PDB file of C-alpha atoms in Angstrom:
ATOM      1  CA  ASP P   1      82.095  93.299  93.758  1.00  0.00           C
ATOM      2  CA  THR P   2      84.706  93.465  96.522  1.00  0.00           C
ATOM      3  CA  ALA P   3      88.250  92.705  95.360  1.00  0.00           C
ATOM      4  CA  VAL P   4      89.600  91.427  98.695  1.00  0.00           C
ATOM      5  CA  SER P   5      86.973  90.362 101.186  1.00  0.00           C
ATOM      6  CA  GLN P   6      87.523  89.091 104.692  1.00  0.00           C
ATOM      7  CA  THR P   7      85.109  87.759 107.272  1.00  0.00           C
ATOM      8  CA  PRO P   8      84.137  88.368 109.923  1.00  0.00           C
ATOM      9  CA  LYS P   9      84.590  92.133 110.263  1.00  0.00           C
ATOM     10  CA  TYR P  10      84.390  91.961 114.047  1.00  0.00           C
ATOM     11  CA  LEU P  11      85.305  89.236 116.545  1.00  0.00           C
ATOM     12  CA  VAL P  12      84.889  89.519 120.295  1.00  0.00           C
ATOM     13  CA  THR P  13      86.013  86.525 122.298  1.00  0.00           C
ATOM     14  CA  GLN P  14      87.426  85.361 125.589  1.00  0.00           C
ATOM     15  CA  MET P  15      91.065  84.569 126.315  1.00  0.00           C
ATOM     16  CA  GLY P  16      91.938  80.985 125.535  1.00  0.00           C
ATOM     17  CA  ASN P  17      89.409  80.579 122.733  1.00  0.00           C
ATOM     18  CA  ASP P  18      90.223  79.728 119.114  1.00  0.00           C
ATOM     19  CA  LYS P  19      89.066  81.862 116.178  1.00  0.00           C
ATOM     20  CA  SER P  20      89.422  81.969 112.400  1.00  0.00           C
ATOM     21  CA  ILE P  21      89.374  84.752 109.832  1.00  0.00           C
ATOM     22  CA  LYS P  22      88.720  84.023 106.174  1.00  0.00           C
ATOM     23  CA  CYS P  23      89.995  85.967 103.174  1.00  0.00           C
ATOM     24  CA  GLU P  24      89.213  85.730  99.489  1.00  0.00           C
ATOM     25  CA  GLN P  25      90.456  87.767  96.543  1.00  0.00           C
ATOM     26  CA  ASN P  26      88.857  87.848  93.087  1.00  0.00           C
ATOM     27  CA  LEU P  27      91.673  89.772  91.386  1.00  0.00           C
ATOM     28  CA  GLY P  28      93.502  86.736  90.056  1.00  0.00           C
ATOM     29  CA  HIS P  29      96.587  87.669  92.092  1.00  0.00           C
ATOM     30  CA  ASP P  30      99.296  85.148  92.921  1.00  0.00           C
ATOM     31  CA  THR P  31     100.337  86.549  96.300  1.00  0.00           C
ATOM     32  CA  MET P  32      98.355  87.029  99.508  1.00  0.00           C
ATOM     33  CA  TYR P  33      99.307  88.414 102.901  1.00  0.00           C
ATOM     34  CA  TRP P  34      98.183  88.759 106.482  1.00  0.00           C
ATOM     35  CA  TYR P  35      99.037  91.992 108.271  1.00  0.00           C
ATOM     36  CA  LYS P  36      98.410  93.003 111.881  1.00  0.00           C
ATOM     37  CA  GLN P  37      97.636  96.652 112.677  1.00  0.00           C
ATOM     38  CA  ASP P  38      98.027  97.713 116.277  1.00  0.00           C
ATOM     39  CA  SER P  39      96.352 100.591 118.090  1.00  0.00           C
ATOM     40  CA  LYS P  40      99.037 102.989 116.820  1.00  0.00           C
ATOM     41  CA  LYS P  41      98.181 102.147 113.223  1.00  0.00           C
ATOM     42  CA  PHE P  42     101.450 100.271 112.695  1.00  0.00           C
ATOM     43  CA  LEU P  43     101.040  97.623 110.002  1.00  0.00           C
ATOM     44  CA  LYS P  44     103.267  94.588 110.460  1.00  0.00           C
ATOM     45  CA  ILE P  45     103.424  91.674 108.089  1.00  0.00           C
ATOM     46  CA  MET P  46     102.683  88.277 109.545  1.00  0.00           C
ATOM     47  CA  PHE P  47     102.620  85.903 106.571  1.00  0.00           C
ATOM     48  CA  SER P  48     102.785  85.940 102.823  1.00  0.00           C
ATOM     49  CA  TYR P  49     101.813  83.185 100.410  1.00  0.00           C
ATOM     50  CA  ASN P  50     102.621  82.883  96.734  1.00  0.00           C
ATOM     51  CA  ASN P  51     100.532  80.412  94.757  1.00  0.00           C
ATOM     52  CA  LYS P  52      99.549  78.636  97.960  1.00  0.00           C
ATOM     53  CA  GLU P  53     103.164  78.366  99.140  1.00  0.00           C
ATOM     54  CA  LEU P  54     104.300  80.031 102.379  1.00  0.00           C
ATOM     55  CA  ILE P  55     106.969  82.624 101.599  1.00  0.00           C
ATOM     56  CA  ILE P  56     107.236  84.882 104.629  1.00  0.00           C
ATOM     57  CA  ASN P  57     106.605  83.802 108.175  1.00  0.00           C
ATOM     58  CA  GLU P  58     107.599  86.643 110.442  1.00  0.00           C
ATOM     59  CA  THR P  59     108.210  86.168 114.130  1.00  0.00           C
ATOM     60  CA  VAL P  60     104.652  85.265 114.956  1.00  0.00           C
ATOM     61  CA  PRO P  61     103.634  82.863 117.752  1.00  0.00           C
ATOM     62  CA  ASN P  62     102.862  79.411 116.428  1.00  0.00           C
ATOM     63  CA  ARG P  63      99.334  79.871 117.801  1.00  0.00           C
ATOM     64  CA  PHE P  64      98.775  81.631 114.471  1.00  0.00           C
ATOM     65  CA  SER P  65      98.392  79.231 111.578  1.00  0.00           C
ATOM     66  CA  PRO P  66      97.633  80.399 108.044  1.00  0.00           C
ATOM     67  CA  LYS P  67      96.129  78.112 105.428  1.00  0.00           C
ATOM     68  CA  SER P  68      95.838  78.674 101.698  1.00  0.00           C
ATOM     69  CA  PRO P  69      93.560  76.108 100.055  1.00  0.00           C
ATOM     70  CA  ASP P  70      94.036  77.817  96.696  1.00  0.00           C
ATOM     71  CA  LYS P  71      95.640  81.011  95.491  1.00  0.00           C
ATOM     72  CA  ALA P  72      92.406  82.986  95.876  1.00  0.00           C
ATOM     73  CA  HIS P  73      91.992  82.154  99.558  1.00  0.00           C
ATOM     74  CA  LEU P  74      94.121  82.693 102.644  1.00  0.00           C
ATOM     75  CA  ASN P  75      92.662  81.950 106.028  1.00  0.00           C
ATOM     76  CA  LEU P  76      94.087  82.652 109.474  1.00  0.00           C
ATOM     77  CA  HIS P  77      93.424  80.468 112.487  1.00  0.00           C
ATOM     78  CA  ILE P  78      94.416  81.599 115.954  1.00  0.00           C
ATOM     79  CA  ASN P  79      94.587  79.203 118.895  1.00  0.00           C
ATOM     80  CA  SER P  80      94.517  80.016 122.593  1.00  0.00           C
ATOM     81  CA  LEU P  81      93.849  83.710 122.139  1.00  0.00           C
ATOM     82  CA  GLU P  82      95.659  86.175 124.398  1.00  0.00           C
ATOM     83  CA  LEU P  83      94.899  89.792 125.305  1.00  0.00           C
ATOM     84  CA  GLY P  84      97.824  90.975 123.181  1.00  0.00           C
ATOM     85  CA  ASP P  85      96.250  89.459 120.092  1.00  0.00           C
ATOM     86  CA  SER P  86      93.653  92.238 120.083  1.00  0.00           C
ATOM     87  CA  ALA P  87      94.230  94.206 116.882  1.00  0.00           C
ATOM     88  CA  VAL P  88      92.896  94.684 113.388  1.00  0.00           C
ATOM     89  CA  TYR P  89      93.988  91.950 110.999  1.00  0.00           C
ATOM     90  CA  PHE P  90      94.194  92.821 107.309  1.00  0.00           C
ATOM     91  CA  CYS P  91      94.335  90.472 104.400  1.00  0.00           C
ATOM     92  CA  ALA P  92      95.971  91.798 101.237  1.00  0.00           C
ATOM     93  CA  SER P  93      96.914  90.571  97.799  1.00  0.00           C
ATOM     94  CA  SER P  94      99.311  91.591  95.038  1.00  0.00           C
ATOM     95  CA  PHE P  95      99.819  90.567  91.446  1.00  0.00           C
ATOM     96  CA  SER P  96     103.107  88.858  92.296  1.00  0.00           C
ATOM     97  CA  LEU P  97     105.713  88.654  95.069  1.00  0.00           C
ATOM     98  CA  SER P  98     107.687  91.508  93.558  1.00  0.00           C
ATOM     99  CA  ALA P  99     104.664  93.708  92.810  1.00  0.00           C
ATOM    100  CA  GLY P 100     104.510  96.686  95.111  1.00  0.00           C
ATOM    101  CA  GLU P 101     100.851  97.578  94.941  1.00  0.00           C
ATOM    102  CA  LEU P 102      98.914  95.822  97.666  1.00  0.00           C
ATOM    103  CA  PHE P 103      95.142  95.516  97.682  1.00  0.00           C
ATOM    104  CA  PHE P 104      93.766  95.315 101.198  1.00  0.00           C
ATOM    105  CA  GLY P 105      90.570  93.942 102.628  1.00  0.00           C
ATOM    106  CA  GLU P 106      88.526  96.013 105.061  1.00  0.00           C
ATOM    107  CA  GLY P 107      90.048  94.373 108.102  1.00  0.00           C
ATOM    108  CA  SER P 108      88.847  92.136 110.910  1.00  0.00           C
ATOM    109  CA  ARG P 109      88.853  93.743 114.342  1.00  0.00           C
ATOM    110  CA  LEU P 110      89.655  91.155 117.000  1.00  0.00           C
ATOM    111  CA  THR P 111      88.974  91.966 120.632  1.00  0.00           C
ATOM    112  CA  VAL P 112      90.130  89.492 123.252  1.00  0.00           C
ATOM    113  CA  LEU P 113      88.550  89.945 126.697  1.00  0.00           C
TER     114      LEU P 113
ATOM    115  CA  GLU K   1     117.930  98.230 111.061  1.00  0.00           C
ATOM    116  CA  ASP K   2     115.435  98.930 108.300  1.00  0.00           C
ATOM    117  CA  GLN K   3     113.075 101.666 109.310  1.00  0.00           C
ATOM    118  CA  VAL K   4     110.331 103.937 108.001  1.00  0.00           C
ATOM    119  CA  THR K   5     109.397 107.078 109.949  1.00  0.00           C
ATOM    120  CA  GLN K   6     106.526 109.410 109.149  1.00  0.00           C
ATOM    121  CA  SER K   7     105.980 112.931 110.415  1.00  0.00           C
ATOM    122  CA  PRO K   8     104.022 114.612 111.715  1.00  0.00           C
ATOM    123  CA  GLU K   9     101.900 112.014 113.508  1.00  0.00           C
ATOM    124  CA  ALA K  10      98.866 114.238 113.151  1.00  0.00           C
ATOM    125  CA  LEU K  11      98.118 117.322 111.075  1.00  0.00           C
ATOM    126  CA  ARG K  12      95.135 119.631 111.141  1.00  0.00           C
ATOM    127  CA  LEU K  13      94.638 121.965 108.190  1.00  0.00           C
ATOM    128  CA  GLN K  14      92.048 124.485 107.226  1.00  0.00           C
ATOM    129  CA  GLU K  15      90.365 123.778 103.936  1.00  0.00           C
ATOM    130  CA  GLY K  16      92.589 125.225 101.219  1.00  0.00           C
ATOM    131  CA  GLU K  17      95.719 125.317 103.411  1.00  0.00           C
ATOM    132  CA  SER K  18      98.456 123.407 101.562  1.00  0.00           C
ATOM    133  CA  SER K  19     101.048 121.338 103.413  1.00  0.00           C
ATOM    134  CA  SER K  20     103.387 118.347 103.160  1.00  0.00           C
ATOM    135  CA  LEU K  21     103.714 114.999 104.896  1.00  0.00           C
ATOM    136  CA  ASN K  22     107.137 113.417 105.317  1.00  0.00           C
ATOM    137  CA  CYS K  23     108.311 109.825 105.092  1.00  0.00           C
ATOM    138  CA  SER K  24     111.976 109.126 105.822  1.00  0.00           C
ATOM    139  CA  TYR K  25     113.483 105.688 105.405  1.00  0.00           C
ATOM    140  CA  THR K  26     116.639 103.770 106.145  1.00  0.00           C
ATOM    141  CA  VAL K  27     116.558 100.505 104.220  1.00  0.00           C
ATOM    142  CA  SER K  28     119.002  98.482 102.180  1.00  0.00           C
ATOM    143  CA  GLY K  29     118.167  97.873  98.568  1.00  0.00           C
ATOM    144  CA  LEU K  30     115.126 100.073  98.064  1.00  0.00           C
ATOM    145  CA  ARG K  31     112.873  98.634  95.378  1.00  0.00           C
ATOM    146  CA  GLY K  32     110.012 101.093  95.686  1.00  0.00           C
ATOM    147  CA  LEU K  33     108.249 103.560  97.963  1.00  0.00           C
ATOM    148  CA  PHE K  34     104.473 103.542  98.227  1.00  0.00           C
ATOM    149  CA  TRP K  35     101.855 105.877  99.601  1.00  0.00           C
ATOM    150  CA  TYR K  36      98.509 104.594 100.844  1.00  0.00           C
ATOM    151  CA  ARG K  37      95.417 106.301 102.202  1.00  0.00           C
ATOM    152  CA  GLN K  38      93.465 104.690 105.034  1.00  0.00           C
ATOM    153  CA  ASP K  39      89.980 105.817 106.024  1.00  0.00           C
ATOM    154  CA  PRO K  40      88.592 104.872 109.464  1.00  0.00           C
ATOM    155  CA  GLY K  41      87.374 101.289 109.545  1.00  0.00           C
ATOM    156  CA  LYS K  42      88.804 100.528 106.099  1.00  0.00           C
ATOM    157  CA  GLY K  43      91.887  98.909 104.660  1.00  0.00           C
ATOM    158  CA  PRO K  44      94.694 100.999 103.160  1.00  0.00           C
ATOM    159  CA  GLU K  45      94.106 102.101  99.576  1.00  0.00           C
ATOM    160  CA  PHE K  46      97.010 102.441  97.176  1.00  0.00           C
ATOM    161  CA  LEU K  47      97.868 105.954  95.955  1.00  0.00           C
ATOM    162  CA  PHE K  48     101.365 106.100  94.421  1.00  0.00           C
ATOM    163  CA  THR K  49     104.528 104.162  93.679  1.00  0.00           C
ATOM    164  CA  LEU K  50     107.913 105.899  93.381  1.00  0.00           C
ATOM    165  CA  TYR K  51     110.998 104.001  92.286  1.00  0.00           C
ATOM    166  CA  SER K  52     113.891 106.423  92.003  1.00  0.00           C
ATOM    167  CA  ALA K  53     115.128 109.714  93.424  1.00  0.00           C
ATOM    168  CA  GLY K  54     113.709 112.675  91.572  1.00  0.00           C
ATOM    169  CA  GLU K  55     110.551 110.888  90.553  1.00  0.00           C
ATOM    170  CA  GLU K  56     107.190 112.626  91.079  1.00  0.00           C
ATOM    171  CA  LYS K  57     103.605 111.385  90.791  1.00  0.00           C
ATOM    172  CA  GLU K  58     100.385 113.403  90.937  1.00  0.00           C
ATOM    173  CA  LYS K  59      96.754 112.618  91.530  1.00  0.00           C
ATOM    174  CA  GLU K  60      94.200 115.385  91.986  1.00  0.00           C
ATOM    175  CA  ARG K  61      95.385 117.480  94.962  1.00  0.00           C
ATOM    176  CA  LEU K  62      98.178 115.073  95.908  1.00  0.00           C
ATOM    177  CA  LYS K  63     101.756 114.997  94.666  1.00  0.00           C
ATOM    178  CA  ALA K  64     104.375 112.526  95.861  1.00  0.00           C
ATOM    179  CA  THR K  65     108.112 113.115  95.490  1.00  0.00           C
ATOM    180  CA  LEU K  66     111.134 110.984  96.308  1.00  0.00           C
ATOM    181  CA  THR K  67     114.733 111.676  97.304  1.00  0.00           C
ATOM    182  CA  LYS K  68     117.401 109.203  98.364  1.00  0.00           C
ATOM    183  CA  LYS K  69     116.363 109.367 102.001  1.00  0.00           C
ATOM    184  CA  GLU K  70     112.775 110.576 102.108  1.00  0.00           C
ATOM    185  CA  SER K  71     109.508 111.107 100.340  1.00  0.00           C
ATOM    186  CA  PHE K  72     107.025 113.924 100.613  1.00  0.00           C
ATOM    187  CA  LEU K  73     103.305 113.861 100.013  1.00  0.00           C
ATOM    188  CA  HIS K  74     102.268 117.388  99.113  1.00  0.00           C
ATOM    189  CA  ILE K  75      98.608 118.291  99.525  1.00  0.00           C
ATOM    190  CA  THR K  76      97.503 121.357  97.618  1.00  0.00           C
ATOM    191  CA  ALA K  77      94.343 123.208  98.668  1.00  0.00           C
ATOM    192  CA  PRO K  78      92.993 120.234 100.652  1.00  0.00           C
ATOM    193  CA  LYS K  79      89.295 119.546 101.088  1.00  0.00           C
ATOM    194  CA  PRO K  80      87.555 117.866 104.039  1.00  0.00           C
ATOM    195  CA  GLU K  81      87.274 114.654 102.018  1.00  0.00           C
ATOM    196  CA  ASP K  82      91.086 114.427 102.046  1.00  0.00           C
ATOM    197  CA  SER K  83      90.898 113.697 105.783  1.00  0.00           C
ATOM    198  CA  ALA K  84      92.404 110.250 106.370  1.00  0.00           C
ATOM    199  CA  THR K  85      95.545 108.531 107.613  1.00  0.00           C
ATOM    200  CA  TYR K  86      98.298 108.510 105.013  1.00  0.00           C
ATOM    201  CA  LEU K  87     100.695 105.581 105.205  1.00  0.00           C
ATOM    202  CA  CYS K  88     104.094 105.294 103.624  1.00  0.00           C
ATOM    203  CA  ALA K  89     105.681 101.926 102.861  1.00  0.00           C
ATOM    204  CA  VAL K  90     108.958 100.840 101.349  1.00  0.00           C
ATOM    205  CA  GLN K  91     109.733  97.611  99.574  1.00  0.00           C
ATOM    206  CA  ALA K  92     113.328  96.569 100.035  1.00  0.00           C
ATOM    207  CA  GLY K  93     115.832  93.748 100.070  1.00  0.00           C
ATOM    208  CA  THR K  94     116.078  90.523  98.152  1.00  0.00           C
ATOM    209  CA  GLY K  95     112.923  89.243  99.785  1.00  0.00           C
ATOM    210  CA  ASN K  96     110.827  92.220  98.607  1.00  0.00           C
ATOM    211  CA  GLN K  97     109.885  92.932 102.199  1.00  0.00           C
ATOM    212  CA  PHE K  98     107.393  95.711 102.914  1.00  0.00           C
ATOM    213  CA  TYR K  99     108.030  98.108 105.796  1.00  0.00           C
ATOM    214  CA  PHE K 100     105.209 100.454 106.756  1.00  0.00           C
ATOM    215  CA  GLY K 101     105.420 103.712 108.663  1.00  0.00           C
ATOM    216  CA  THR K 102     102.909 104.521 111.406  1.00  0.00           C
ATOM    217  CA  GLY K 103     101.131 107.081 109.298  1.00  0.00           C
ATOM    218  CA  THR K 104     100.088 110.716 109.455  1.00  0.00           C
ATOM    219  CA  SER K 105      96.515 111.389 110.490  1.00  0.00           C
ATOM    220  CA  LEU K 106      95.277 114.326 108.421  1.00  0.00           C
ATOM    221  CA  THR K 107      92.198 116.330 109.373  1.00  0.00           C
ATOM    222  CA  VAL K 108      90.967 119.043 107.025  1.00  0.00           C
ATOM    223  CA  ILE K 109      88.579 121.477 108.670  1.00  0.00           C
ATOM    224  CA  PRO K 110      85.911 123.163 106.524  1.00  0.00           C
TER     225      PRO K 110
END
């Protein structure tokens, strides 16, 4: 039973399209995150939510909109996709905002053509 | 500026050849330093947390140590299954921000 699951695993789409990635965690954690990993393996935080409330919103274009319907789910919607959005997007969760151990999903590889 | 730097970027070892990976950091208000392992096509998997200088943690062939400016991940007698990218992260500041390094890609040759 996967602890943090995200779908889809792969997305290939054209510039200008809109896409969504879904994430669910069954660990009972309060905090969830979206990270972007570029081709050099650098992981950069995009958003964090604690009990459905947005906590961190890094400098991310407003084409990216996260939504947390409940504390077990954090979805990411991306409008008007650009070439530079191509990356692997990871969802993660932690017990609390101050907890240091993150549990990651397997990633969603987005390719924008 | 808060920063985490890992070296080397890539490391190739013969099976059984011990070595160390380095993670140096410049952050304000360190709350913890974390090591993760990432296999190709997978998300990072937590290995260790270190909170204070002098602390050490061990797991199988891996040992993580921490000083005031850097952490080392020592790999003793590695096996091919230890091949992966090893990521270092620090948690710092009042906002508990995470800062990840770019990782060391380890290949262990049989």
